[in-house]
Amino acid sequence: MEYGTEILSLLQSLEYQRVAALEKFVVIILFVFLINLLFFFKFRSNFLPILALSFFLLIGSFYMLNTKYKTVVERDLLSKLVKVIDPDFDYFRDEHIKLKDINTLKYFSHKIDNLKSDGTIKIKQNGRSAGLSFITLESIKVDTEEGEHESVRFDGAVVVLDFTSSFDQNYLLNVERFKTPEFEAGDYLNLQNMGLKSVKVIDNNFMLYCETGNSLLDEKLIQKVLEFSNDLKTDSWAIFSGNRGYIFVEGINSGFGISLLRSLKEQNFVANYTQLLQRVKGVVIE
């Protein structure tokens, strides 16, 4: 793939920033090592607590430096990279899925209170449009002893498909092993709330549900969603409601596991985005 001068310059700049962050981390390691060495000779009886504290300090420092680097990559590179991969796509940093729409689907057993998103990558072709977002969904639990705390219900990618006409009823295409609701473990599937009935097993792995038990969902659309899910080789499910389809893909984030320990080229950051956008486009194209 030809990246062009601007992308190549950005990749080089980000590589310099990665090396600079690694140098900072090495300085922190040396500083911690010297402190531990001093305590070992001077205060040997209290060495173990200092050693444990140093361990957590190193982990925290690496996490902060890595998070900062990841933020810079996504902010500076992503918007330009999307257009290079496929000019039919656009990146909108300030456009997000609405929390109300997620809760209206009634898929999660708990109300979703927080939605974190990095923006939306969009495409429109042949009267269809799709938006790809990387989101984290959280529900809030209030405990009388511990107070308020968040529980992550979903962390991954969501593809929102817009259609010109509405579906006759709500549909769910779900991995078959999730067909039995679990109240404590996972808290994902809530068929009772959704009011759905099983229709049939598809492709020996997915179960199709709808409100009446009789499906009029387009078979070509089902196959496109199945191909999209199977290509990604991770847990996913799809909901069709109104004039929209929602494909949830667990475990994929916008950074694709960005790490200071490897360059963007070594960890196939560009290739991963290229493959993902091609799959999204495959769902949109008739």
GROMACS .gro file of C-alpha atoms in nm:
model
  286
    1MET     CA    1   0.000   0.000   0.000
    2GLU     CA    2   0.125   0.347  -0.093
    3TYR     CA    3   0.094   0.569   0.215
    4GLY     CA    4   0.209   0.896   0.067
    5THR     CA    5   0.449   1.152   0.209
    6GLU     CA    6   0.213   1.276   0.481
    7ILE     CA    7   0.143   0.931   0.627
    8LEU     CA    8   0.506   0.824   0.608
    9SER     CA    9   0.610   1.144   0.784
   10LEU     CA   10   0.349   1.082   1.056
   11LEU     CA   11   0.464   0.723   1.104
   12GLN     CA   12   0.823   0.843   1.139
   13SER     CA   13   0.719   1.113   1.387
   14LEU     CA   14   0.522   0.861   1.594
   15GLU     CA   15   0.822   0.628   1.594
   16TYR     CA   16   1.037   0.907   1.737
   17GLN     CA   17   0.776   0.964   2.009
   18ARG     CA   18   0.768   0.592   2.086
   19VAL     CA   19   1.147   0.581   2.125
   20ALA     CA   20   1.140   0.894   2.343
   21ALA     CA   21   0.876   0.736   2.569
   22LEU     CA   22   1.086   0.419   2.598
   23GLU     CA   23   1.386   0.628   2.696
   24LYS     CA   24   1.179   0.789   2.972
   25PHE     CA   25   1.078   0.446   3.095
   26VAL     CA   26   1.442   0.332   3.099
   27VAL     CA   27   1.531   0.638   3.310
   28ILE     CA   28   1.249   0.546   3.551
   29ILE     CA   29   1.380   0.189   3.571
   30LEU     CA   30   1.732   0.312   3.652
   31PHE     CA   31   1.598   0.552   3.915
   32VAL     CA   32   1.391   0.277   4.080
   33PHE     CA   33   1.689   0.040   4.069
   34LEU     CA   34   1.914   0.293   4.244
   35ILE     CA   35   1.652   0.361   4.512
   36ASN     CA   36   1.613  -0.012   4.575
   37LEU     CA   37   1.988  -0.056   4.588
   38LEU     CA   38   2.014   0.221   4.847
   39PHE     CA   39   1.739   0.072   5.062
   40PHE     CA   40   1.892  -0.274   5.035
   41PHE     CA   41   2.219  -0.156   5.192
   42LYS     CA   42   2.076   0.101   5.434
   43PHE     CA   43   1.737  -0.039   5.539
   44ARG     CA   44   1.753  -0.407   5.459
   45SER     CA   45   1.476  -0.498   5.704
   46ASN     CA   46   1.226  -0.282   5.513
   47PHE     CA   47   1.343  -0.383   5.167
   48LEU     CA   48   1.049  -0.605   5.065
   49PRO     CA   49   0.781  -0.332   5.100
   50ILE     CA   50   0.997  -0.094   4.893
   51LEU     CA   51   1.052  -0.365   4.633
   52ALA     CA   52   0.676  -0.422   4.604
   53LEU     CA   53   0.613  -0.047   4.579
   54SER     CA   54   0.877  -0.020   4.306
   55PHE     CA   55   0.709  -0.298   4.110
   56PHE     CA   56   0.375  -0.115   4.110
   57LEU     CA   57   0.551   0.210   4.022
   58LEU     CA   58   0.707   0.055   3.714
   59ILE     CA   59   0.377  -0.097   3.600
   60GLY     CA   60   0.195   0.234   3.654
   61SER     CA   61   0.463   0.431   3.471
   62PHE     CA   62   0.457   0.202   3.171
   63TYR     CA   63   0.076   0.214   3.159
   64MET     CA   64   0.073   0.595   3.165
   65LEU     CA   65   0.341   0.627   2.896
   66ASN     CA   66   0.177   0.363   2.677
   67THR     CA   67  -0.168   0.524   2.713
   68LYS     CA   68  -0.028   0.865   2.620
   69TYR     CA   69   0.143   0.718   2.313
   70LYS     CA   70  -0.175   0.535   2.210
   71THR     CA   71  -0.377   0.858   2.240
   72VAL     CA   72  -0.131   1.043   2.017
   73VAL     CA   73  -0.141   0.766   1.755
   74GLU     CA   74  -0.520   0.764   1.740
   75ARG     CA   75  -0.546   1.144   1.738
   76ASP     CA   76  -0.279   1.219   1.478
   77LEU     CA   77  -0.277   0.913   1.254
   78LEU     CA   78  -0.627   0.766   1.241
   79SER     CA   79  -0.812   1.046   1.060
   80LYS     CA   80  -0.550   1.061   0.783
   81LEU     CA   81  -0.501   0.686   0.763
   82VAL     CA   82  -0.871   0.615   0.702
   83LYS     CA   83  -0.875   0.822   0.383
   84VAL     CA   84  -0.557   0.655   0.258
   85ILE     CA   85  -0.699   0.306   0.315
   86ASP     CA   86  -1.025   0.382   0.135
   87PRO     CA   87  -1.142   0.730   0.021
   88ASP     CA   88  -1.506   0.616   0.065
   89PHE     CA   89  -1.457   0.631   0.443
   90ASP     CA   90  -1.454   0.941   0.665
   91TYR     CA   91  -1.352   0.977   1.028
   92PHE     CA   92  -1.563   1.193   1.261
   93ARG     CA   93  -1.394   1.238   1.598
   94ASP     CA   94  -1.695   1.405   1.765
   95GLU     CA   95  -1.968   1.172   1.635
   96HIS     CA   96  -2.076   0.897   1.875
   97ILE     CA   97  -2.342   0.631   1.917
   98LYS     CA   98  -2.624   0.753   2.139
   99LEU     CA   99  -2.656   0.588   2.478
  100LYS     CA  100  -3.035   0.599   2.445
  101ASP     CA  101  -3.019   0.386   2.128
  102ILE     CA  102  -2.809   0.120   2.303
  103ASN     CA  103  -3.052   0.094   2.596
  104THR     CA  104  -3.353   0.086   2.361
  105LEU     CA  105  -3.221  -0.242   2.216
  106LYS     CA  106  -3.264  -0.404   2.563
  107TYR     CA  107  -2.987  -0.649   2.488
  108PHE     CA  108  -2.790  -0.601   2.806
  109SER     CA  109  -2.935  -0.730   3.132
  110HIS     CA  110  -2.841  -0.406   3.306
  111LYS     CA  111  -2.907  -0.049   3.201
  112ILE     CA  112  -2.601   0.107   3.037
  113ASP     CA  113  -2.509   0.429   3.218
  114ASN     CA  114  -2.179   0.524   3.056
  115LEU     CA  115  -2.062   0.509   2.694
  116LYS     CA  116  -1.703   0.586   2.600
  117SER     CA  117  -1.619   0.631   2.233
  118ASP     CA  118  -1.327   0.747   2.014
  119GLY     CA  119  -1.548   0.878   1.733
  120THR     CA  120  -1.696   0.712   1.424
  121ILE     CA  121  -1.559   0.595   1.088
  122LYS     CA  122  -1.840   0.621   0.829
  123ILE     CA  123  -1.912   0.503   0.477
  124LYS     CA  124  -2.213   0.550   0.249
  125GLN     CA  125  -2.273   0.347  -0.066
  126ASN     CA  126  -2.566   0.217  -0.268
  127GLY     CA  127  -2.824   0.380  -0.042
  128ARG     CA  128  -2.674   0.215   0.267
  129SER     CA  129  -2.446   0.368   0.524
  130ALA     CA  130  -2.239   0.222   0.805
  131GLY     CA  131  -2.056   0.368   1.101
  132LEU     CA  132  -1.774   0.190   1.284
  133SER     CA  133  -1.713   0.291   1.646
  134PHE     CA  134  -1.489   0.155   1.920
  135ILE     CA  135  -1.682   0.181   2.245
  136THR     CA  136  -1.688   0.077   2.608
  137LEU     CA  137  -2.025   0.032   2.777
  138GLU     CA  138  -2.058   0.048   3.155
  139SER     CA  139  -2.340   0.010   3.400
  140ILE     CA  140  -2.329   0.165   3.747
  141LYS     CA  141  -2.399  -0.034   4.060
  142VAL     CA  142  -2.459   0.134   4.395
  143ASP     CA  143  -2.347  -0.070   4.693
  144THR     CA  144  -2.431   0.042   5.047
  145GLU     CA  145  -2.082  -0.049   5.166
  146GLU     CA  146  -1.862   0.024   4.866
  147GLY     CA  147  -2.059   0.312   4.714
  148GLU     CA  148  -2.097   0.367   4.339
  149HIS     CA  149  -1.880   0.170   4.098
  150GLU     CA  150  -1.886   0.082   3.727
  151SER     CA  151  -1.903  -0.259   3.563
  152VAL     CA  152  -1.793  -0.301   3.202
  153ARG     CA  153  -2.065  -0.474   2.996
  154PHE     CA  154  -1.899  -0.443   2.656
  155ASP     CA  155  -1.560  -0.338   2.524
  156GLY     CA  156  -1.507  -0.359   2.150
  157ALA     CA  157  -1.628  -0.238   1.812
  158VAL     CA  158  -1.983  -0.165   1.696
  159VAL     CA  159  -2.090  -0.136   1.332
  160VAL     CA  160  -2.417   0.055   1.289
  161LEU     CA  161  -2.592  -0.009   0.955
  162ASP     CA  162  -2.858   0.234   0.827
  163PHE     CA  163  -3.120   0.106   0.585
  164THR     CA  164  -3.375   0.289   0.369
  165SER     CA  165  -3.665   0.080   0.506
  166SER     CA  166  -3.751  -0.060   0.848
  167PHE     CA  167  -3.750  -0.424   0.957
  168ASP     CA  168  -4.086  -0.586   1.030
  169GLN     CA  169  -3.978  -0.673   1.386
  170ASN     CA  170  -3.673  -0.689   1.612
  171TYR     CA  171  -3.416  -0.956   1.530
  172LEU     CA  172  -3.114  -1.094   1.712
  173LEU     CA  173  -2.840  -1.300   1.550
  174ASN     CA  174  -2.634  -1.439   1.836
  175VAL     CA  175  -2.361  -1.696   1.892
  176GLU     CA  176  -2.553  -2.007   1.997
  177ARG     CA  177  -2.364  -2.061   2.320
  178PHE     CA  178  -2.505  -1.727   2.445
  179LYS     CA  179  -2.867  -1.836   2.395
  180THR     CA  180  -2.915  -1.916   2.764
  181PRO     CA  181  -2.924  -1.596   2.973
  182GLU     CA  182  -2.670  -1.565   3.251
  183PHE     CA  183  -2.763  -1.326   3.530
  184GLU     CA  184  -2.426  -1.291   3.699
  185ALA     CA  185  -2.163  -1.409   3.449
  186GLY     CA  186  -2.141  -1.167   3.161
  187ASP     CA  187  -2.491  -1.017   3.192
  188TYR     CA  188  -2.513  -0.985   2.815
  189LEU     CA  189  -2.813  -1.167   2.681
  190ASN     CA  190  -3.155  -1.077   2.817
  191LEU     CA  191  -3.406  -1.250   2.593
  192GLN     CA  192  -3.689  -1.196   2.839
  193ASN     CA  193  -3.649  -0.820   2.818
  194MET     CA  194  -3.615  -0.829   2.441
  195GLY     CA  195  -3.926  -1.044   2.406
  196LEU     CA  196  -3.769  -1.272   2.145
  197LYS     CA  197  -3.826  -1.632   2.042
  198SER     CA  198  -3.580  -1.868   1.878
  199VAL     CA  199  -3.616  -1.917   1.502
  200LYS     CA  200  -3.335  -2.145   1.385
  201VAL     CA  201  -2.967  -2.230   1.411
  202ILE     CA  202  -2.759  -2.083   1.129
  203ASP     CA  203  -2.416  -2.199   1.014
  204ASN     CA  204  -2.397  -2.445   1.309
  205ASN     CA  205  -2.293  -2.162   1.539
  206PHE     CA  206  -2.540  -1.873   1.536
  207MET     CA  207  -2.899  -1.866   1.661
  208LEU     CA  208  -3.155  -1.634   1.505
  209TYR     CA  209  -3.426  -1.484   1.728
  210CYS     CA  210  -3.723  -1.260   1.657
  211GLU     CA  211  -4.043  -1.146   1.828
  212THR     CA  212  -4.290  -1.375   1.648
  213GLY     CA  213  -4.063  -1.674   1.593
  214ASN     CA  214  -4.110  -1.634   1.217
  215SER     CA  215  -3.829  -1.451   1.034
  216LEU     CA  216  -3.856  -1.237   0.723
  217LEU     CA  217  -3.498  -1.118   0.756
  218ASP     CA  218  -3.313  -1.109   0.423
  219GLU     CA  219  -3.094  -1.420   0.390
  220LYS     CA  220  -2.827  -1.227   0.197
  221LEU     CA  221  -2.798  -0.982   0.486
  222ILE     CA  222  -2.766  -1.268   0.734
  223GLN     CA  223  -2.486  -1.422   0.529
  224LYS     CA  224  -2.301  -1.091   0.506
  225VAL     CA  225  -2.314  -1.052   0.884
  226LEU     CA  226  -2.199  -1.412   0.934
  227GLU     CA  227  -1.907  -1.363   0.694
  228PHE     CA  228  -1.812  -1.042   0.874
  229SER     CA  229  -1.823  -1.218   1.213
  230ASN     CA  230  -1.639  -1.531   1.101
  231ASP     CA  231  -1.359  -1.330   0.939
  232LEU     CA  232  -1.290  -1.145   1.264
  233LYS     CA  233  -1.261  -1.473   1.459
  234THR     CA  234  -1.401  -1.325   1.780
  235ASP     CA  235  -1.734  -1.323   1.961
  236SER     CA  236  -1.994  -1.106   1.790
  237TRP     CA  237  -2.369  -1.066   1.753
  238ALA     CA  238  -2.612  -0.852   1.554
  239ILE     CA  239  -2.940  -0.678   1.635
  240PHE     CA  240  -3.182  -0.543   1.373
  241SER     CA  241  -3.437  -0.293   1.496
  242GLY     CA  242  -3.628  -0.018   1.314
  243ASN     CA  243  -3.422   0.078   1.011
  244ARG     CA  244  -3.087  -0.006   1.171
  245GLY     CA  245  -2.860  -0.301   1.225
  246TYR     CA  246  -2.604  -0.318   1.506
  247ILE     CA  247  -2.310  -0.558   1.488
  248PHE     CA  248  -2.125  -0.587   1.820
  249VAL     CA  249  -1.770  -0.727   1.805
  250GLU     CA  250  -1.617  -0.812   2.140
  251GLY     CA  251  -1.253  -0.741   2.219
  252ILE     CA  252  -1.146  -0.516   1.927
  253ASN     CA  253  -1.033  -0.165   2.017
  254SER     CA  254  -0.911   0.131   1.814
  255GLY     CA  255  -0.551   0.080   1.920
  256PHE     CA  256  -0.535  -0.286   1.815
  257GLY     CA  257  -0.310  -0.348   2.115
  258ILE     CA  258  -0.071  -0.055   2.059
  259SER     CA  259   0.243  -0.104   2.262
  260LEU     CA  260   0.558   0.099   2.318
  261LEU     CA  261   0.755  -0.222   2.288
  262ARG     CA  262   0.681  -0.260   1.915
  263SER     CA  263   0.668  -0.018   1.624
  264LEU     CA  264   0.340   0.040   1.441
  265LYS     CA  265   0.477  -0.147   1.140
  266GLU     CA  266   0.577  -0.450   1.347
  267GLN     CA  267   0.234  -0.482   1.509
  268ASN     CA  268   0.047  -0.443   1.176
  269PHE     CA  269  -0.155  -0.141   1.295
  270VAL     CA  270  -0.219  -0.020   0.937
  271ALA     CA  271  -0.293  -0.371   0.806
  272ASN     CA  272  -0.544  -0.435   1.086
  273TYR     CA  273  -0.735  -0.118   1.004
  274THR     CA  274  -0.726  -0.197   0.633
  275GLN     CA  275  -0.876  -0.544   0.686
  276LEU     CA  276  -1.142  -0.418   0.928
  277LEU     CA  277  -1.260  -0.137   0.699
  278GLN     CA  278  -1.271  -0.376   0.401
  279ARG     CA  279  -1.498  -0.607   0.602
  280VAL     CA  280  -1.725  -0.321   0.702
  281LYS     CA  281  -1.752  -0.216   0.338
  282GLY     CA  282  -1.836  -0.574   0.243
  283VAL     CA  283  -2.146  -0.560   0.465
  284VAL     CA  284  -2.262  -0.232   0.307
  285ILE     CA  285  -2.216  -0.326  -0.059
  286GLU     CA  286  -2.513  -0.504  -0.219
   0.00000   0.00000   0.00000
